[in-house]
Amino acid sequence: MKLLATLLLVGLWAATLTDAYFYVPNFMSSLPFQGGSAFAQRGGDSIVIFGGENGTNPYTNGLFQLQQTGDTFTWQALEQQNPPPGSTYGQAIVSNTGSTFLLMGGLSQSTANQLLPLQMYSYNFDSKSWGAWGGNANTNATGVPLNRQRFTATYDNNTSVYIYGGSLNNSVIFGDFYKLDTGKMQFTELPNAGEHRYGHTASMLSDGKLVVIGGVALDQNNVPDLVPMQQVLVFDTKTNTWTAQNTQSSGGSYPSTRTDHSAVVTSDDKIVIFGGDSGSDMRNRQYLNAIAILDTKTWTWEIPTVDGIPPSRRSFAVSGSFDDQHVLFAFGSALNTQYNDLNVFNLADSKWLQSFDESDSDSGSGVSGGLIAGVTIAAVVLLCIILFLLWRFQSYIRWLALRIHHDIWKPRTGEPVWAETSRIVCQIFMLFLFVCFLVFVIRQAINSPNVTQRIEEAAAQVDVPDVRFCFDGFPTYGNNDPRDPGVVCQTDTGYSCSGSIQPLDMSVFTPSFASNLGAVSCFLFRSDADFKMTSTSGANNGSRMLFTFFGDQSVNYGRVHVSLYPKQMDPNVKVYNLNDDIPVIMSDFDVLTWQVNERNDLGTTNIFEVEPYSYNALSYNLIDHRYLQPVGWNYVGFSPITNSTPEVESNFRAEAPNPNYTQTHADLAFIAIYPESFANYTDREVKMYTLLNALGFVGGIFGLLVAVQTWLFGFRPSSPWGLVHRWSVGEMKRSLLRGLQTSFKPTDSSIPLVHPLHPRFSMNNMPQDLAYESEGQRISRVEERMQMMEMLFKSYYVNDEIFRSLDNATKSVPPGSTAGSPNGPLFPSEKGADVQRSNTGGFSHMFNHRQSVASTSSDAHSQQNLNASGRL
Ligand SMILES: *[C@@H]1O[C@H](CO)[C@@H](O)[C@H](O)[C@H]1NC(C)=O
Ligand SMILES: *[C@@H]1O[C@H](CO)[C@@H](O)[C@H](O)[C@H]1NC(C)=O
Ligand SMILES: *[C@@H]1O[C@H](CO)[C@@H](O)[C@H](O)[C@H]1NC(C)=O
Ligand SMILES: *[C@@H]1O[C@H](CO)[C@@H](O)[C@H](O)[C@H]1NC(C)=O
Ligand SMILES: *[C@@H]1O[C@H](CO)[C@@H](O)[C@H](O)[C@H]1NC(C)=O
Ligand SMILES: *[C@@H]1O[C@H](CO)[C@@H](O)[C@H](O)[C@H]1NC(C)=O
Ligand SMILES: *[C@@H]1O[C@H](CO)[C@@H](O)[C@H](O)[C@H]1NC(C)=O
Ligand SMILES: *[C@@H]1O[C@H](CO)[C@@H](O)[C@H](O)[C@H]1NC(C)=O
């Protein structure tokens, strides 16, 4: 049994592993969205990343370090003094001492389309400061490569950086090849490969070979075209020679041609490439997210079958490898989208991981194989155990079978076998129908869909939601300038609710709005719990809130984004760490998800745009949504377990802006916010089918089947004994039988309905001993049977109430009225009966409940008597 349990546990454990899902919400809400950054590996566990493009800035200059620590990553922005101008599509290395980060090339605002020497800046990790290379401005220098983008700069981890290809813009594409001595900071021009190329990768193998893969090259007619994967360029740094190396493919197909992809060299000199695009113009460009692996020992391409959740398709990703098993691809761009995710690929399992924890388990197919083996073994063991039990308890099982047969095979006397057989066949068929129905009903309850019911109760007062106002594009001038953004709140009764409005600290978190109109500043309206909207007039705070926006009236393109949150579901409280007198019940995960969505500007519900110079109205309903919890009890359908989620529903209307608004108004715009109706709303989720409902169906069908059975095969009286009595064993059974025996004290020969009244009625050929009994003995035997019959009927079959009533009625009638009856009383009282029978021995005691228990001597006497009559 223990073994079985262990096997099942192993199976379950394996099954949960296959669906593991890595999840880095705290990164998703803090990593910047960027692509085309310059990056370099530092030490064995970090990548340093500089610049790149994001949605709003094509040339950023942030410097970050991503470090693998144990099973996870840490992300940190490095402090920079004197940072260089932002740039994109540059290259970088970290010196083998780990102390310097050298940034090379790339485009920046000031160098685009400029024929300048390669722009270089170095960052010192100790002093946290940047320095520019002296030659950056020396346009007259010779032997120095021109500044470029989408080139490669590959470090040999000693003193040399190999710089190949790249482009300045679409019309200036380079084919030159240089070595930079990082000690002297001098360039040496090396023999080139005779090919102008950009968007390729160049990877340094452990034997000093530089492998150039993919990208776009100019053909003989100077037309740019994707480089086929059937050939890679190899530069041997020891002999300073180029070779065109043909490749094979292990599966018959080569990886897609691509440009701007990423490449990582593993410790066994395999090159893993990921992503890239087709290099066409933006309208026709297509992106890849496939992995391909080039084994440089055999020059064979392998396109692995990949498990896990593949990353989004992209180019210009950051890549690196921190150990023998994993390679990382992060960030990157696809058209106007930049990514801020980390994707780890496990080489051994050929699987995209989302957590390092699963990396040590065996391969993906092995897991399900193990599961199958485990289940098979468990099944075999179970079968053996069942067979053993069958063998061990075979006598008991035989007895059981006999009992069951005895219980169901009950032909009525005189009924032919076919009648009983068809009755049993029909019963089994109906039982089968019933079981099918039962299974159907239970399945229905288990797979039941949920429906939501809305319950509306009128209420005099309703709560108000939290409202966030984000001014987008309205600058802040400071020093209480009247043009600073601001919100004023008042209710229709004139009560000022401006005290509940507070500015949000944009340095903590700034929501992004893709239209990017300019500065963003937000305010939150969050009232205390006592502030309510009231439907009636009187001493209250009114029935609607009127918000007036102030800001620079000259910014006619700006917008105010208005969002509504139920008080308990306001993520701003958690993000900005506001005073939460009404506790916010959102989980940290939900808050992070919300932040990620805010950064992607994905909100659509309960968020509205207010134009300057306009009038707007917004109505809301606060709803208590009771979601069913995923617990087993909820299948029962009685007193379900739910959790309450406050929600808000809103409707918005904006009027067109009035161009002459500023002539008559000092403010920007106006919005009225009010409850749609004065009612408490509850959305209650319920299961459509529950086991409780099913019970009704089951009862109905059961009754129907029983009725059909009775109609077809007649009624059979049901036994006064139930399953408990019938199937009890051992002492229980004995005590039941003993009870019967002592209460009814039957003579062994004469049980009514079982033994024939007289041997001549017997169906068996019984000895005719009783034929010689005397008249008196016969009468007393018949009386005894009669009395036992009555007792049994009274105890088990009939309700004797009416008989007792009759008895009472007879007693209450004056004796004179019956005295004249020739037959005397119809039912003599028990006392009278005793007197009558006193001459027949102890029988009267025997049949009297009240006396038989107490009088043991007469019992013994009667027992003797019975024995005597038995012997006759
Ligand atoms: C782009 O980067 C700049 C810093 O260079 C930052 O201020 C801005 O918020 C970023 N935009 C996005 C959409 O991340
Ligand atoms: C580069 O060289 C340094 C020291 O010479 C060494 O510690 C480091 O492991 C090397 N890195 C690689 C990737 O070979
Ligand atoms: C590329 O740069 C060169 C050099 O500044 C310039 O002459 C040429 O017009 C540029 N081409 C494009 C397409 O911008
Ligand atoms: C480059 O050379 C020109 C003339 O050859 C000279 O006038 C100019 O000053 C030089 N520029 C620099 C930065 O040396
Ligand atoms: C590093 O370069 C120097 C000079 O260029 C050379 O003497 C040395 O052997 C190189 N070290 C390694 C590990 O290749
Ligand atoms: C409406 O809900 C509030 C709390 O949300 C409660 O205090 C009030 O009694 C409810 N009114 C009705 C009519 O149920
Ligand atoms: C009006 O709202 C305030 C909270 O802002 C509350 O303290 C006060 O009791 C309310 N007044 C009435 C009359 O309900
Ligand atoms: C705005 O003002 C101008 C001149 O003052 C007037 O001609 C025009 O009709 C006004 N427009 C509206 C919509 O009131």
XYZ file of N, CA, C and O in Angstrom, residues 658-769:
448
model
N -15.651 73.416 -26.545
C -16.090 74.726 -27.029
C -14.852 75.575 -27.288
O -14.078 75.832 -26.374
N -14.637 76.037 -28.536
C -13.406 76.787 -28.834
C -13.341 78.108 -28.066
O -12.267 78.667 -27.880
N -14.483 78.629 -27.637
C -14.476 79.915 -26.931
C -14.482 79.734 -25.422
O -14.701 80.684 -24.688
N -14.236 78.460 -24.934
C -14.333 78.129 -23.510
C -13.489 79.075 -22.662
O -13.941 79.607 -21.656
N -12.245 79.301 -23.110
C -11.325 80.067 -22.269
C -11.749 81.528 -22.126
O -11.304 82.207 -21.222
N -12.604 81.982 -23.027
C -13.036 83.374 -22.908
C -13.883 83.571 -21.659
O -13.920 84.643 -21.090
N -14.602 82.510 -21.267
C -15.501 82.652 -20.130
C -15.090 81.803 -18.945
O -15.701 81.891 -17.888
N -14.104 80.920 -19.089
C -13.723 80.020 -18.002
C -12.251 80.173 -17.672
O -11.428 80.307 -18.576
N -11.953 80.090 -16.361
C -10.550 80.087 -15.949
C -10.016 78.666 -15.840
O -8.831 78.458 -15.634
N -10.933 77.708 -15.941
C -10.507 76.314 -15.780
C -10.336 75.655 -17.144
O -10.522 76.284 -18.185
N -9.998 74.330 -17.107
C -9.748 73.595 -18.345
C -10.990 72.863 -18.843
O -11.335 72.902 -20.015
N -11.620 72.140 -17.930
C -12.751 71.293 -18.307
C -13.481 70.904 -17.039
O -13.039 71.211 -15.928
N -14.582 70.194 -17.215
C -15.454 69.905 -16.085
C -16.016 68.498 -16.242
O -16.302 68.055 -17.356
N -16.153 67.798 -15.132
C -16.795 66.480 -15.206
C -17.676 66.292 -13.976
O -17.302 66.679 -12.870
N -18.881 65.768 -14.199
C -19.795 65.438 -13.099
C -19.787 63.923 -12.945
O -19.908 63.204 -13.928
N -19.610 63.458 -11.711
C -19.588 62.011 -11.452
C -20.693 61.693 -10.457
O -20.778 62.326 -9.400
N -21.565 60.772 -10.816
C -22.728 60.499 -9.953
C -23.129 59.036 -10.070
O -22.833 58.381 -11.075
N -23.833 58.514 -9.048
C -24.285 57.122 -9.116
C -25.374 56.961 -10.156
O -26.289 57.778 -10.217
N -25.274 55.946 -10.934
C -26.281 55.659 -11.964
C -27.648 55.426 -11.327
O -28.662 55.888 -11.808
N -27.651 54.681 -10.216
C -28.905 54.515 -9.484
C -28.567 54.309 -8.019
O -27.483 53.839 -7.694
N -29.502 54.681 -7.169
C -29.246 54.549 -5.742
C -29.672 53.158 -5.309
O -30.822 52.924 -4.961
N -28.767 52.241 -5.409
C -29.066 50.842 -5.099
C -27.763 50.128 -4.772
O -26.693 50.522 -5.232
N -27.888 49.077 -3.970
C -26.747 48.177 -3.729
C -26.839 47.062 -4.748
O -27.871 46.406 -4.857
N -25.759 46.812 -5.461
C -25.763 45.753 -6.467
C -24.888 44.598 -5.994
O -23.788 44.812 -5.485
N -25.390 43.401 -6.175
C -24.583 42.213 -5.906
C -24.634 41.338 -7.143
O -25.712 41.033 -7.640
N -23.485 40.978 -7.654
C -23.412 40.001 -8.745
C -23.033 38.679 -8.109
O -21.906 38.539 -7.619
N -23.976 37.757 -8.106
C -23.696 36.506 -7.411
C -23.457 35.409 -8.427
O -24.294 35.163 -9.294
N -22.334 34.769 -8.306
C -22.019 33.679 -9.230
C -22.578 32.388 -8.629
O -22.346 32.118 -7.447
N -23.324 31.661 -9.405
C -23.858 30.375 -8.901
C -23.614 29.305 -9.950
O -23.475 29.596 -11.135
N -23.549 28.084 -9.490
C -23.409 26.969 -10.423
C -24.773 26.677 -11.019
O -25.786 26.699 -10.324
N -24.803 26.365 -12.310
C -26.069 26.102 -12.968
C -26.643 24.777 -12.476
O -27.837 24.664 -12.267
N -25.810 23.759 -12.297
C -26.268 22.469 -11.787
C -25.463 22.143 -10.547
O -24.240 22.271 -10.560
N -26.129 21.731 -9.507
C -25.421 21.338 -8.297
C -25.893 19.954 -7.891
O -26.904 19.451 -8.396
N -25.194 19.343 -6.977
C -25.569 18.011 -6.518
C -26.930 18.052 -5.826
O -27.706 17.105 -5.897
N -27.224 19.178 -5.179
C -28.504 19.299 -4.498
C -29.658 19.262 -5.503
O -30.653 18.574 -5.297
N -29.491 19.993 -6.634
C -30.515 19.920 -7.684
C -30.608 18.499 -8.196
O -31.686 17.986 -8.467
N -29.433 17.875 -8.342
C -29.373 16.540 -8.915
C -30.180 15.571 -8.067
O -30.833 14.665 -8.590
N -30.172 15.782 -6.757
C -30.884 14.881 -5.862
C -32.363 14.804 -6.224
O -32.957 13.726 -6.231
N -32.937 15.947 -6.561
C -34.347 15.973 -6.945
C -34.600 15.126 -8.178
O -35.487 14.272 -8.200
N -33.764 15.326 -9.212
C -33.899 14.546 -10.442
C -33.795 13.062 -10.134
O -34.569 12.244 -10.610
N -32.775 12.730 -9.328
C -32.489 11.326 -9.062
C -33.679 10.685 -8.363
O -34.133 9.597 -8.736
N -34.246 11.401 -7.379
C -35.406 10.867 -6.666
C -36.553 10.627 -7.617
O -37.207 9.571 -7.597
N -36.794 11.615 -8.502
C -37.905 11.497 -9.450
C -37.729 10.286 -10.338
O -38.642 9.475 -10.513
N -36.545 10.139 -10.892
C -36.301 9.035 -11.823
C -36.395 7.700 -11.095
O -36.961 6.732 -11.609
N -35.891 7.665 -9.856
C -35.948 6.427 -9.093
C -37.399 6.003 -8.885
O -37.781 4.857 -9.149
N -38.220 6.965 -8.474
C -39.642 6.666 -8.261
C -40.288 6.148 -9.533
O -41.054 5.172 -9.513
N -39.951 6.796 -10.645
C -40.521 6.417 -11.936
C -40.157 4.980 -12.288
O -41.015 4.178 -12.696
N -38.890 4.635 -12.101
C -38.435 3.293 -12.455
C -39.104 2.252 -11.562
O -39.533 1.195 -12.037
N -39.225 2.575 -10.275
C -39.876 1.640 -9.363
C -41.338 1.444 -9.787
O -41.853 0.324 -9.820
N -41.978 2.541 -10.179
C -43.372 2.455 -10.597
C -43.503 1.571 -11.835
O -44.387 0.715 -11.918
N -42.592 1.752 -12.811
C -42.647 0.954 -14.034
C -42.451 -0.517 -13.707
O -43.186 -1.393 -14.188
N -41.504 -0.779 -12.830
C -41.220 -2.159 -12.438
C -42.465 -2.793 -11.795
O -42.836 -3.918 -12.115
N -43.117 -2.053 -10.913
C -44.294 -2.575 -10.219
C -45.437 -2.808 -11.207
O -46.145 -3.805 -11.156
N -45.547 -1.861 -12.131
C -46.627 -1.949 -13.114
C -46.439 -3.178 -14.004
O -47.378 -3.874 -14.340
N -45.155 -3.453 -14.327
C -44.882 -4.584 -15.209
C -44.938 -5.919 -14.470
O -45.467 -6.888 -14.989
N -44.398 -5.978 -13.282
C -44.213 -7.277 -12.629
C -44.943 -7.397 -11.310
O -44.706 -8.312 -10.542
N -45.812 -6.463 -11.044
C -46.633 -6.583 -9.851
C -45.921 -6.070 -8.620
O -44.699 -5.889 -8.604
N -46.727 -5.861 -7.610
C -46.194 -5.312 -6.372
C -45.682 -6.435 -5.495
O -46.299 -7.478 -5.370
N -44.535 -6.232 -4.885
C -44.038 -7.193 -3.914
C -43.949 -6.482 -2.589
O -43.339 -5.415 -2.505
N -44.577 -7.050 -1.571
C -44.499 -6.368 -0.287
C -43.045 -6.273 0.150
O -42.260 -7.199 -0.061
N -42.713 -5.141 0.719
C -41.315 -5.005 1.131
C -41.174 -5.503 2.564
O -42.108 -5.483 3.344
N -39.990 -5.957 2.858
C -39.739 -6.622 4.134
C -39.658 -5.607 5.263
O -39.160 -4.503 5.069
N -40.147 -5.965 6.433
C -39.954 -5.071 7.579
C -38.495 -5.029 8.034
O -38.133 -4.213 8.852
N -37.688 -5.927 7.498
C -36.261 -5.865 7.799
C -35.532 -5.089 6.714
O -35.764 -5.285 5.531
N -34.616 -4.215 7.143
C -33.826 -3.457 6.177
C -32.464 -4.093 5.977
O -32.180 -5.172 6.494
N -31.636 -3.365 5.210
C -30.293 -3.873 4.908
C -29.499 -4.132 6.170
O -28.762 -5.104 6.270
N -29.684 -3.239 7.145
C -28.915 -3.357 8.386
C -29.177 -4.708 9.021
O -28.250 -5.407 9.426
N -30.469 -5.084 9.098
C -30.801 -6.366 9.726
C -30.313 -7.507 8.859
O -29.724 -8.466 9.327
N -30.597 -7.381 7.545
C -30.355 -8.507 6.662
C -28.869 -8.818 6.534
O -28.465 -9.950 6.437
N -28.039 -7.767 6.484
C -26.613 -7.987 6.225
C -25.758 -7.906 7.485
O -24.548 -7.886 7.402
N -26.400 -7.842 8.630
C -25.581 -7.799 9.836
C -24.953 -9.169 10.052
O -25.493 -10.188 9.616
N -23.814 -9.183 10.681
C -23.100 -10.452 10.868
C -22.719 -10.579 12.337
O -22.797 -9.623 13.106
N -22.301 -11.783 12.700
C -21.717 -12.025 14.016
C -22.690 -11.757 15.145
O -23.867 -12.125 15.080
N -22.223 -11.062 16.140
C -22.991 -10.850 17.370
C -24.262 -10.050 17.079
O -25.324 -10.319 17.652
N -24.163 -9.112 16.131
C -25.336 -8.302 15.801
C -26.455 -9.197 15.290
O -27.603 -9.097 15.712
N -26.071 -10.073 14.366
C -27.064 -10.968 13.770
C -27.652 -11.877 14.853
O -28.865 -12.057 14.948
N -26.761 -12.388 15.692
C -27.221 -13.329 16.732
C -28.185 -12.629 17.682
O -29.207 -13.174 18.060
N -27.866 -11.367 18.041
C -28.735 -10.685 18.995
C -30.102 -10.417 18.379
O -31.122 -10.492 19.055
N -30.104 -10.145 17.053
C -31.391 -9.942 16.372
C -32.237 -11.213 16.458
O -33.421 -11.168 16.813
N -31.584 -12.341 16.114
C -32.322 -13.606 16.102
C -32.769 -13.985 17.516
O -33.888 -14.465 17.726
N -31.880 -13.701 18.499
C -32.221 -14.017 19.875
C -33.440 -13.224 20.306
O -34.350 -13.725 20.950
N -33.460 -11.954 19.869
C -34.600 -11.101 20.208
C -35.893 -11.691 19.688
O -36.899 -11.758 20.406
N -35.876 -12.131 18.435
C -37.072 -12.727 17.841
C -37.490 -13.959 18.627
O -38.658 -14.142 18.974
N -36.471 -14.753 18.895
C -36.723 -16.041 19.549
C -37.363 -15.826 20.917
O -38.360 -16.445 21.261
N -36.809 -14.891 21.724
C -37.350 -14.726 23.067
C -38.692 -14.021 23.036
O -39.535 -14.246 23.905
N -38.931 -13.145 22.049
C -40.196 -12.437 22.028
C -41.323 -13.327 21.557
O -42.459 -13.164 21.969
N -41.040 -14.246 20.615
C -42.142 -15.015 20.023
C -42.126 -16.484 20.414
O -43.096 -17.174 20.210
N -41.014 -16.961 20.945
C -40.918 -18.335 21.436
C -41.638 -19.342 20.545
O -42.611 -19.969 20.950
N -41.273 -19.469 19.301
C -42.019 -20.358 18.405
C -41.731 -21.826 18.739
O -40.646 -22.152 19.216
N -42.668 -22.675 18.515
C -42.376 -24.103 18.580
C -41.641 -24.420 17.310
O -41.869 -23.796 16.270
N -40.745 -25.408 17.374
C -39.856 -25.607 16.226
C -40.591 -26.082 14.983
O -40.136 -25.932 13.877
N -41.791 -26.626 15.186
C -42.434 -27.218 14.022
C -43.379 -26.249 13.343
O -43.793 -26.476 12.225
N -43.708 -25.158 14.001
C -44.897 -24.459 13.538
C -44.708 -22.955 13.468
O -45.092 -22.233 14.378
N -44.087 -22.499 12.427
C -43.967 -21.051 12.220
C -44.943 -20.686 11.117
O -44.881 -21.259 10.027
N -45.847 -19.756 11.358
C -46.834 -19.408 10.330
C -46.125 -18.945 9.052
O -45.061 -18.336 9.125
N -46.709 -19.213 7.916
C -46.245 -18.833 6.585
C -44.988 -19.582 6.160
O -44.599 -19.531 5.015
N -44.296 -20.254 7.118
C -43.093 -21.009 6.755
C -43.408 -22.493 6.783
O -43.224 -23.199 5.809
N -43.945 -22.936 7.914
C -44.317 -24.345 8.033
C -45.792 -24.504 7.724
O -46.584 -23.603 8.054
N -46.132 -25.593 7.115
C -47.559 -25.801 6.834
C -48.325 -25.961 8.144
O -47.762 -26.372 9.168
N -49.565 -25.590 8.088
C -50.392 -25.656 9.294
C -50.495 -27.106 9.770
O -50.395 -27.399 10.947
N -50.652 -27.982 8.825
C -50.749 -29.411 9.165
C -49.867 -30.170 8.200
O -49.746 -29.759 7.038
N -49.228 -31.238 8.644
C -48.305 -31.954 7.751
C -48.959 -32.385 6.453
O -48.281 -32.495 5.433
N -50.255 -32.549 6.428
C -50.842 -32.997 5.162
C -50.782 -31.924 4.093
O -50.929 -32.189 2.916
N -50.556 -30.645 4.538
C -50.378 -29.584 3.539
C -48.932 -29.452 3.085
O -48.608 -28.649 2.248
N -48.102 -30.262 3.761
C -46.676 -30.098 3.467
C -46.366 -30.508 2.042
O -46.917 -31.471 1.524
N -45.469 -29.761 1.430
C -45.040 -30.139 0.081
C -43.961 -31.200 0.166
O -43.759 -31.969 -0.732
N -43.205 -31.177 1.291
C -42.201 -32.228 1.481
C -42.903 -33.492 1.982
O -43.958 -33.430 2.601
N -42.260 -34.587 1.736
C -42.854 -35.829 2.223
C -42.463 -36.036 3.677
O -41.569 -36.787 4.017
N -43.158 -35.292 4.552
C -42.773 -35.249 5.963
C -43.402 -36.423 6.703
O -44.518 -36.823 6.401
N -42.723 -36.974 7.689
C -43.336 -38.065 8.452
C -44.640 -37.605 9.092
O -44.735 -36.462 9.549
N -45.583 -38.434 9.091
C -46.928 -38.032 9.507
C -47.118 -38.170 11.025
O -48.181 -38.518 11.496
N -46.023 -37.825 11.800
C -46.102 -37.965 13.258
C -47.282 -37.222 13.851
O -48.002 -37.712 14.722
